JSON list of C-alpha atoms in Angstrom, two decimals:
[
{"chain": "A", "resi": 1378, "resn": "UNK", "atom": "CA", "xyz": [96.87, 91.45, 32.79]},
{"chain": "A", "resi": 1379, "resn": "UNK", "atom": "CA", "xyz": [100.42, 91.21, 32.01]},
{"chain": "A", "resi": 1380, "resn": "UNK", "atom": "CA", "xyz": [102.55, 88.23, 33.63]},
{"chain": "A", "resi": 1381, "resn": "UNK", "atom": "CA", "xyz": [103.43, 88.12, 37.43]},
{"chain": "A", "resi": 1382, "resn": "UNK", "atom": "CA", "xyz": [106.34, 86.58, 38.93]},
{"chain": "A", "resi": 1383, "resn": "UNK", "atom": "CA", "xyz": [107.73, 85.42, 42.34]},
{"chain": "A", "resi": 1384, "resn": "UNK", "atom": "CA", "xyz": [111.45, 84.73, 43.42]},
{"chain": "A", "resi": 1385, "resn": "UNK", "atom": "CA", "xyz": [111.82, 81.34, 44.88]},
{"chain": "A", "resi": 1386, "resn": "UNK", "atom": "CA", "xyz": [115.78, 81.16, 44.52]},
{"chain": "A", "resi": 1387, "resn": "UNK", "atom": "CA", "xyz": [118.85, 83.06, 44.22]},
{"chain": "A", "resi": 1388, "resn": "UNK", "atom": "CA", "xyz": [121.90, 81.63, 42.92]},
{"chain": "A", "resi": 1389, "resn": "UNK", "atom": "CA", "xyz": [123.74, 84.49, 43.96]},
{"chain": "A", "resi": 1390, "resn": "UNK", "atom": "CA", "xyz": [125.74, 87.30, 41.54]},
{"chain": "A", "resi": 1391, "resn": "UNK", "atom": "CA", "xyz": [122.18, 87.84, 40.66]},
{"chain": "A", "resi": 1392, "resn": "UNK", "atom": "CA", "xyz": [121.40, 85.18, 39.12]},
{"chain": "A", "resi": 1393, "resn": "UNK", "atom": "CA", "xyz": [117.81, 83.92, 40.37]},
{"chain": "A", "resi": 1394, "resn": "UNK", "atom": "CA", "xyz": [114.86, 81.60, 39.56]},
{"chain": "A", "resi": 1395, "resn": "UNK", "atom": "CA", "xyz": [111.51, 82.76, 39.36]},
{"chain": "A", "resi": 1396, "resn": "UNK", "atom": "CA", "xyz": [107.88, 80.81, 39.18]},
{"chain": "A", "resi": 1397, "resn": "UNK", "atom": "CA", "xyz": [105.13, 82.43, 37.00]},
{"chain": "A", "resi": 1398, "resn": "UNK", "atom": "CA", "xyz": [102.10, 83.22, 38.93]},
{"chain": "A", "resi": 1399, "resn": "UNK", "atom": "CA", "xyz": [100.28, 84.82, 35.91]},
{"chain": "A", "resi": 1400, "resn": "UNK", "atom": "CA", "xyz": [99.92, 85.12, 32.52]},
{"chain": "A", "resi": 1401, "resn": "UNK", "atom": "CA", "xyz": [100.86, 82.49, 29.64]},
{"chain": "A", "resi": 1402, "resn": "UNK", "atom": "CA", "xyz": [103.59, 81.02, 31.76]},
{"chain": "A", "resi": 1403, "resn": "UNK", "atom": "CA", "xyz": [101.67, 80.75, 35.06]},
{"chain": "A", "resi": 1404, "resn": "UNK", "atom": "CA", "xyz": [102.74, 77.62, 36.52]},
{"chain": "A", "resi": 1405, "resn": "UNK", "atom": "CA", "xyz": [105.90, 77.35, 34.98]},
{"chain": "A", "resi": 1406, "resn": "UNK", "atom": "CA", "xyz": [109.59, 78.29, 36.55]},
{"chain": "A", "resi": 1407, "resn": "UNK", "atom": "CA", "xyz": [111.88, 80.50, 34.63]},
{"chain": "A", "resi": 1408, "resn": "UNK", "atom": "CA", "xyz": [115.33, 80.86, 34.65]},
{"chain": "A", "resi": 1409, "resn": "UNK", "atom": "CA", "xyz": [116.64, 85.01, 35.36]},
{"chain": "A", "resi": 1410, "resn": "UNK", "atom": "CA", "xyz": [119.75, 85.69, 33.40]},
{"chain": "A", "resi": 1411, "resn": "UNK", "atom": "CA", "xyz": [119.48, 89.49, 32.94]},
{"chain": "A", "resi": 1412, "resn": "UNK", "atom": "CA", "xyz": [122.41, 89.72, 34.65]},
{"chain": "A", "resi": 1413, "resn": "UNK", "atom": "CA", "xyz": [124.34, 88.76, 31.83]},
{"chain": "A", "resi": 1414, "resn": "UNK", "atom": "CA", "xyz": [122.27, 90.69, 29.30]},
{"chain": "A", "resi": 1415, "resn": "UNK", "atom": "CA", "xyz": [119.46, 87.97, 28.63]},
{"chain": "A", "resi": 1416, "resn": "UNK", "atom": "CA", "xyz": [116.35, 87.34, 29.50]},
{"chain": "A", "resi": 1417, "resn": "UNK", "atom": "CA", "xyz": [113.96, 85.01, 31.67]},
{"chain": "A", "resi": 1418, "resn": "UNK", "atom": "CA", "xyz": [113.77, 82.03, 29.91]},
{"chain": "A", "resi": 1419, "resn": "UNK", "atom": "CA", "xyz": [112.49, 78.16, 31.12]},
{"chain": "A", "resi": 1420, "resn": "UNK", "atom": "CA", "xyz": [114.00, 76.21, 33.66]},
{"chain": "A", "resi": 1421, "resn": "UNK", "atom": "CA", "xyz": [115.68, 73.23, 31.97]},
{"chain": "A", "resi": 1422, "resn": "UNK", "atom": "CA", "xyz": [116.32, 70.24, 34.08]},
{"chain": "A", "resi": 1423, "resn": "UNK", "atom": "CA", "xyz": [119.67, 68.10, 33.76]},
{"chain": "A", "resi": 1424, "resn": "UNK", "atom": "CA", "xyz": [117.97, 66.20, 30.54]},
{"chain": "A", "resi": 1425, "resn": "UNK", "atom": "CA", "xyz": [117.12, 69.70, 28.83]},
{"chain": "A", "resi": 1426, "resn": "UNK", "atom": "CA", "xyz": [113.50, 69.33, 29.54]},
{"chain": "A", "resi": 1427, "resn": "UNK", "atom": "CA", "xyz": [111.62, 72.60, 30.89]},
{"chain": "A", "resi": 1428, "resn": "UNK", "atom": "CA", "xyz": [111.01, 72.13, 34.53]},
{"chain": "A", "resi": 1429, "resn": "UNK", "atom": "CA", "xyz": [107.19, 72.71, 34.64]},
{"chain": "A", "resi": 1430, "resn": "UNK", "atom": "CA", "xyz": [105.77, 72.36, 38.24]},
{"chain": "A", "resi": 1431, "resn": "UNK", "atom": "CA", "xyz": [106.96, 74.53, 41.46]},
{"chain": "A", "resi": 1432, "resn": "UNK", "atom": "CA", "xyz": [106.70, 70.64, 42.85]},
{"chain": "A", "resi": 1433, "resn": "UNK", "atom": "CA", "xyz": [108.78, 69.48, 40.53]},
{"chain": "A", "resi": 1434, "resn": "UNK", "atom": "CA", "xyz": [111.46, 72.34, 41.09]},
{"chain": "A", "resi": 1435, "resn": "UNK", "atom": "CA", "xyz": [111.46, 72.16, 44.92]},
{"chain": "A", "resi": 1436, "resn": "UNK", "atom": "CA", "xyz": [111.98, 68.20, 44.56]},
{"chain": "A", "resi": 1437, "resn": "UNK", "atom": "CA", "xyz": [115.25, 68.93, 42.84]},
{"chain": "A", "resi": 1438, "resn": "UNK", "atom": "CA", "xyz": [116.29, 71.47, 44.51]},
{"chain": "A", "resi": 1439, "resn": "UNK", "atom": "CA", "xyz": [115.60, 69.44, 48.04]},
{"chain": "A", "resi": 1440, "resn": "UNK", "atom": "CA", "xyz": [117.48, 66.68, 46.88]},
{"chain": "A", "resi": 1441, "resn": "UNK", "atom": "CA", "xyz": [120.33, 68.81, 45.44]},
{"chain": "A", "resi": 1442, "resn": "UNK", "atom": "CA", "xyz": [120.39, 70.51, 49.10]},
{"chain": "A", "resi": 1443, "resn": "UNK", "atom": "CA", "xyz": [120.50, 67.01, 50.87]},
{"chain": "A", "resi": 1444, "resn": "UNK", "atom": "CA", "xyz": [123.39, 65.57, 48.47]},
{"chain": "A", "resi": 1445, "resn": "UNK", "atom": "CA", "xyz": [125.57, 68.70, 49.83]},
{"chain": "A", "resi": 1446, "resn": "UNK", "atom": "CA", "xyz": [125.28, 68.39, 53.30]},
{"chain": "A", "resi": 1447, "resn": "UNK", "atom": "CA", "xyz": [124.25, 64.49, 53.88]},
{"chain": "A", "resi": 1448, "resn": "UNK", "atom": "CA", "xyz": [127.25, 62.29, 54.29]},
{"chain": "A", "resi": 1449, "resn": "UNK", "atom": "CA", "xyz": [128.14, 59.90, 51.75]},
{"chain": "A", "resi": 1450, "resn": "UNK", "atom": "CA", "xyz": [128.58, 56.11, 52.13]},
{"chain": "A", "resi": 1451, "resn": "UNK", "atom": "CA", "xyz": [132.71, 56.56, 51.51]},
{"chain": "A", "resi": 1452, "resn": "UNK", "atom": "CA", "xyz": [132.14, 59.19, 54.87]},
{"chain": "A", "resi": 1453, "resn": "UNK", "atom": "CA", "xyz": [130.74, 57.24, 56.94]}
]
């Protein structure tokens, strides 16, 4: 069996992120860019370092969401 991917995010100009339910990358979450003329490649967190875990992802992700719509201490 080939590999098997499902959408988790889209970024939007169709741009998305994927996690690898089968195959050698099962596990792992992969970045889309075939919209400009490449090719699904690893996630790489802020330190360059693949993102390997769907937990891992949706921590970030949460906590990017929160920082954008949580007030900030100079808000308040």
């Amino acid at each position: 069996m080939g590999c098997a991917y499902l959408l988790i995010c889209h970024l939007g100009c169709a741009l998305r992120e994927w996690l690898a339910i089968r195959g050698s990358h099962r596990g792992t979450i992969r970045s889309d860019g075939r919209a400009d003329d490449a090719d699904r490649v690893p996630l790489l967190d802020d330190g360059g370092e693949p993102v390997t875990t769907f937990a891992r992802w949706y921590t970030g992700w949460l906590e990017r969401a929160e920082q954008a719509v949580l007030p900030t201490s100079s808000d308040l």
